[in-house]
Short mmCIF file of N, CA and C in Angstrom, two decimals:
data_model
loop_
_atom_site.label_atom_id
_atom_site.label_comp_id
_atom_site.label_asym_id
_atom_site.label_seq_id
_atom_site.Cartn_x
_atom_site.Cartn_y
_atom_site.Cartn_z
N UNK A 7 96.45 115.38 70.67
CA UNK A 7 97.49 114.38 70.59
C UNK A 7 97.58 113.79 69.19
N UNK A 8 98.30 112.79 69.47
CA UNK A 8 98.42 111.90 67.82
C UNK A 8 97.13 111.02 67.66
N UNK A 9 96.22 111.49 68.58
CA UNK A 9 95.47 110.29 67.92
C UNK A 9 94.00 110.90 68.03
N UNK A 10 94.38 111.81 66.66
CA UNK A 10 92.93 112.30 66.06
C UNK A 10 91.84 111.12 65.77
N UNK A 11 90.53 111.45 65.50
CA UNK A 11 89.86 110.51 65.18
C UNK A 11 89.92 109.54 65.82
N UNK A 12 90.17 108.93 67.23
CA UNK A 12 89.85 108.24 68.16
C UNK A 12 88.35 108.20 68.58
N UNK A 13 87.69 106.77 68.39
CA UNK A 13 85.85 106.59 68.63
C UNK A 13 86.01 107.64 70.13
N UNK A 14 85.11 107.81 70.32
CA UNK A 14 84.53 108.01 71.43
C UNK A 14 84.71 107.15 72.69
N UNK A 15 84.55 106.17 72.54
CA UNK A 15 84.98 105.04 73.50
C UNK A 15 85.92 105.20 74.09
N UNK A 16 87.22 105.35 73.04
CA UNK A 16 88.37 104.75 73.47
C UNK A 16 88.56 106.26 74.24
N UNK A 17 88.24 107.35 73.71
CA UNK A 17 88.29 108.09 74.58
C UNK A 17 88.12 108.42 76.12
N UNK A 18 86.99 107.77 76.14
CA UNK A 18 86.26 107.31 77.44
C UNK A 18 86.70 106.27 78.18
N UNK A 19 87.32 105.46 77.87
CA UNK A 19 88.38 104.45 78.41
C UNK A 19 89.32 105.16 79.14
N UNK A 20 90.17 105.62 78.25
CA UNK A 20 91.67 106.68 78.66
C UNK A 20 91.43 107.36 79.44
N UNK A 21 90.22 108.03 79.44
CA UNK A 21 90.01 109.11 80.73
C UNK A 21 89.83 108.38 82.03
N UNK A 22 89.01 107.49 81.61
CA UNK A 22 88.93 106.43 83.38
C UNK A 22 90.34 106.13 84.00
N UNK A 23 90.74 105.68 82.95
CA UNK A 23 92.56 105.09 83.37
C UNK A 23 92.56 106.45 83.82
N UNK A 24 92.73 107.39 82.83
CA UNK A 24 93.94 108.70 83.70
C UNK A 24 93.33 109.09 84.82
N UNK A 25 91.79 108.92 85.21
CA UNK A 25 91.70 109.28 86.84
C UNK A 25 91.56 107.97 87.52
N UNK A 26 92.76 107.22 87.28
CA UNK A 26 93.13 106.45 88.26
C UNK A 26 91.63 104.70 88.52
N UNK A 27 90.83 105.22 87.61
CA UNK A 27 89.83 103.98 87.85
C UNK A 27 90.35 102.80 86.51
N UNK A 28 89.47 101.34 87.29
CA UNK A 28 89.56 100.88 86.39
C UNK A 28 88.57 100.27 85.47
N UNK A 29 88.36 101.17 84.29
CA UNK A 29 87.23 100.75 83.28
C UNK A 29 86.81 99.61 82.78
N UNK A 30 85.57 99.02 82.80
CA UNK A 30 85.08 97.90 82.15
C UNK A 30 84.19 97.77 81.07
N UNK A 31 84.41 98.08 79.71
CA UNK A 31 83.99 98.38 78.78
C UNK A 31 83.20 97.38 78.46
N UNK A 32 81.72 97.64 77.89
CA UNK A 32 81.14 96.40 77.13
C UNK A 32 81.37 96.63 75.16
N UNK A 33 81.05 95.32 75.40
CA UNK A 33 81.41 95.16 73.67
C UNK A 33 80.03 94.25 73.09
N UNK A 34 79.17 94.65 71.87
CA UNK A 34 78.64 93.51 71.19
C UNK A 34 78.95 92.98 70.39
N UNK A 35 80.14 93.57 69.62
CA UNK A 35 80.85 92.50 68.68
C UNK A 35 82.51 92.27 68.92
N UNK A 36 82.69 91.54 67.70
CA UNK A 36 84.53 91.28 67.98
C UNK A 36 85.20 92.80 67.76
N UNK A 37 84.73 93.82 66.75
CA UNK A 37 85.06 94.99 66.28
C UNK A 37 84.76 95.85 67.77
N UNK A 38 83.95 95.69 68.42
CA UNK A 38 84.05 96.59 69.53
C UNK A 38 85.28 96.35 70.58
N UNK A 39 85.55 94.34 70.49
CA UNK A 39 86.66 94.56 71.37
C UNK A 39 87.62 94.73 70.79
N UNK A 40 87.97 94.93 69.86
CA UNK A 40 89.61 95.03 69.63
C UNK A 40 89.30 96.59 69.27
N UNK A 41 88.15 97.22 69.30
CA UNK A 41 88.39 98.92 69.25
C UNK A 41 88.93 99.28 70.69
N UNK A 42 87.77 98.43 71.55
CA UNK A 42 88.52 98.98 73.29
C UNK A 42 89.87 98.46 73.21
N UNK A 43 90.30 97.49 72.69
CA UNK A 43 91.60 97.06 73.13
C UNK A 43 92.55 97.74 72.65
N UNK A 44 92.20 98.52 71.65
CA UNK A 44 93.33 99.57 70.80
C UNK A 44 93.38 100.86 71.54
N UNK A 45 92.30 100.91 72.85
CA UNK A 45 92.17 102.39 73.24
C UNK A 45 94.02 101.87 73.84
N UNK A 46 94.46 100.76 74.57
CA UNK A 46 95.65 100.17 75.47
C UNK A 46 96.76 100.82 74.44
N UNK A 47 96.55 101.77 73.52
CA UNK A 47 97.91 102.08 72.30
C UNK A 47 98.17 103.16 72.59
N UNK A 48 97.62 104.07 73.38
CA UNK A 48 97.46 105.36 73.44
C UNK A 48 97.18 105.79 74.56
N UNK A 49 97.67 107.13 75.11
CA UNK A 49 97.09 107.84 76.22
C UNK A 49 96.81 109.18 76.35
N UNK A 50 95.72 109.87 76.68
CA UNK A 50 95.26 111.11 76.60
C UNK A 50 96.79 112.33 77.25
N UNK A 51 96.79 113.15 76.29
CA UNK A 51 97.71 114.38 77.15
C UNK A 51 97.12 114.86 78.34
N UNK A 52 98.04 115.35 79.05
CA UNK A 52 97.67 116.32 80.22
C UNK A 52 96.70 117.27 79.95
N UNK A 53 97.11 118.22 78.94
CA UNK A 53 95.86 119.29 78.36
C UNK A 53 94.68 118.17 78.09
N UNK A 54 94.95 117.21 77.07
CA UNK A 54 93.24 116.91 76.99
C UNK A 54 92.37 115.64 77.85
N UNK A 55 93.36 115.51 78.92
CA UNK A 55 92.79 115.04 80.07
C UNK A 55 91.95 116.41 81.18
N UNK A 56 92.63 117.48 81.02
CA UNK A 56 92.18 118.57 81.13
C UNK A 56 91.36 119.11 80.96
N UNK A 57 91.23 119.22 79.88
CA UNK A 57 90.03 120.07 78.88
C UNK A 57 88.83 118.79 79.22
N UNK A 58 88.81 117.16 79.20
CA UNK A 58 87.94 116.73 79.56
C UNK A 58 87.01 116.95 81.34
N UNK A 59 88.24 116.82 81.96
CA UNK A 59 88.18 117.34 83.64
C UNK A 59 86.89 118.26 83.21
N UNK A 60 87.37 119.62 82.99
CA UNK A 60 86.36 121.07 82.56
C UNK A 60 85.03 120.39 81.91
N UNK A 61 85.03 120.27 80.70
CA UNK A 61 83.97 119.52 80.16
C UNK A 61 82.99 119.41 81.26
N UNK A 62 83.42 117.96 81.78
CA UNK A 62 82.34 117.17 82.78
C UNK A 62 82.15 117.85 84.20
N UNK A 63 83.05 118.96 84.40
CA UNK A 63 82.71 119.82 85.83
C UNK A 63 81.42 120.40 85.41
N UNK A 64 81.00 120.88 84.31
CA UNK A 64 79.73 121.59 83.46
C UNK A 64 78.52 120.75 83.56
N UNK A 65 78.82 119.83 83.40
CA UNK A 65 77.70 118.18 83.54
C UNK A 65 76.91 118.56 84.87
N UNK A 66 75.85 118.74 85.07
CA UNK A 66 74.83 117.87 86.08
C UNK A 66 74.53 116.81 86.49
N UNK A 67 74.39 116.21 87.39
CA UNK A 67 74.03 114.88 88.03
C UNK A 67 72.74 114.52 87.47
N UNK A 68 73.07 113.78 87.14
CA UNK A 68 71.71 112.45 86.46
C UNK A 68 71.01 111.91 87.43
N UNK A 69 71.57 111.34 88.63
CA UNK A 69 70.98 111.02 89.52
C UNK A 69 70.42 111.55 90.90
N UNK A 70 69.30 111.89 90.81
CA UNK A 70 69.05 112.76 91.88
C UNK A 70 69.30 112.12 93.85
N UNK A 71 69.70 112.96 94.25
CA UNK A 71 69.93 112.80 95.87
C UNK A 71 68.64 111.37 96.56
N UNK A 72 68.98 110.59 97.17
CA UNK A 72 68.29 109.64 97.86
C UNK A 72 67.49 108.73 96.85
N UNK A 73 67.95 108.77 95.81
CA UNK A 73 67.26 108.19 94.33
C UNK A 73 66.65 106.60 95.43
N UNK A 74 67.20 105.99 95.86
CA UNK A 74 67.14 104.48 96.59
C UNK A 74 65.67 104.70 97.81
N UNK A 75 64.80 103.86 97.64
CA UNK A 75 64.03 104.45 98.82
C UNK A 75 65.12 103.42 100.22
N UNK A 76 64.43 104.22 101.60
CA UNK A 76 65.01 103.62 102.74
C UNK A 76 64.72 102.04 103.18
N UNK A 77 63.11 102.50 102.58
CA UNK A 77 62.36 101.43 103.18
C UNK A 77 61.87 100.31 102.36
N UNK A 78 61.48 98.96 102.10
CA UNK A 78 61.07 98.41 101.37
C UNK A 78 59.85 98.25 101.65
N UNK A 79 59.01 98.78 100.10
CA UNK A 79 57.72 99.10 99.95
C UNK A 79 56.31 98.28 100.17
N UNK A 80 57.08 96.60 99.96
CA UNK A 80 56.03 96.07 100.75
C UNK A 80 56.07 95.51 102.20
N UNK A 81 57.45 95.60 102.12
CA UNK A 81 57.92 94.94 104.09
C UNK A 81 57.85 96.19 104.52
N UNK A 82 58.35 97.09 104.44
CA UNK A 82 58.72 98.25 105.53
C UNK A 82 59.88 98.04 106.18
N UNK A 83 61.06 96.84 106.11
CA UNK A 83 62.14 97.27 106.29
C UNK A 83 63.31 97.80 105.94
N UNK A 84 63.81 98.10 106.54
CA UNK A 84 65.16 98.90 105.97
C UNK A 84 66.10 98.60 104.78
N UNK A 85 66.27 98.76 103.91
CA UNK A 85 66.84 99.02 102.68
C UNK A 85 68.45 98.31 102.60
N UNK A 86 69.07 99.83 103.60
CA UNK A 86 70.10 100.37 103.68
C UNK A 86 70.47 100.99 104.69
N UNK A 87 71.23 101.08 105.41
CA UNK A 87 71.42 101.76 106.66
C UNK A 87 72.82 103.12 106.32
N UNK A 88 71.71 104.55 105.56
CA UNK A 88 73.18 105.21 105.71
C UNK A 88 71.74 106.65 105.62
#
């Protein structure tokens, strides 16, 4: 698109929007928010909403299956019920 050289961020912003979520970016300075707030100028193409889709289908899960225990370790009761 037109907007070569876009941080990383804002990239990562745009993609949340284009699948429909809504992103909550942190910032530690004033320069970080008005970088997220400049991602609001721009929106990823179809192709490179695309080409990101692919990307992250390649990705592995970080978090492994049942990561949460059921039980709590010094009560023994239930957690979570699923």
């Amino acid at each position: 698109g037109e907007h070569g050289g876009a941080p990383l961020s804002q990239v990562a912003i745009n993609w949340a929007i284009a699948k429909g979520t809504i992103p909550i970016p942190g910032a530690r300075n004033i320069r970080q928010v008005k970088q997220n707030l400049s991602t609001l100028d721009w929106s990823l193409t179809a192709e490179e909403e695309r080409m990101l889709d692919d990307a992250s289908a390649k990705v592995t899960g970080f978090v492994t299956p049942n990561f949460f225990p059921r039980k709590d370790v010094n009560t023994g009761l239930a957690m979570y019920d699923s």
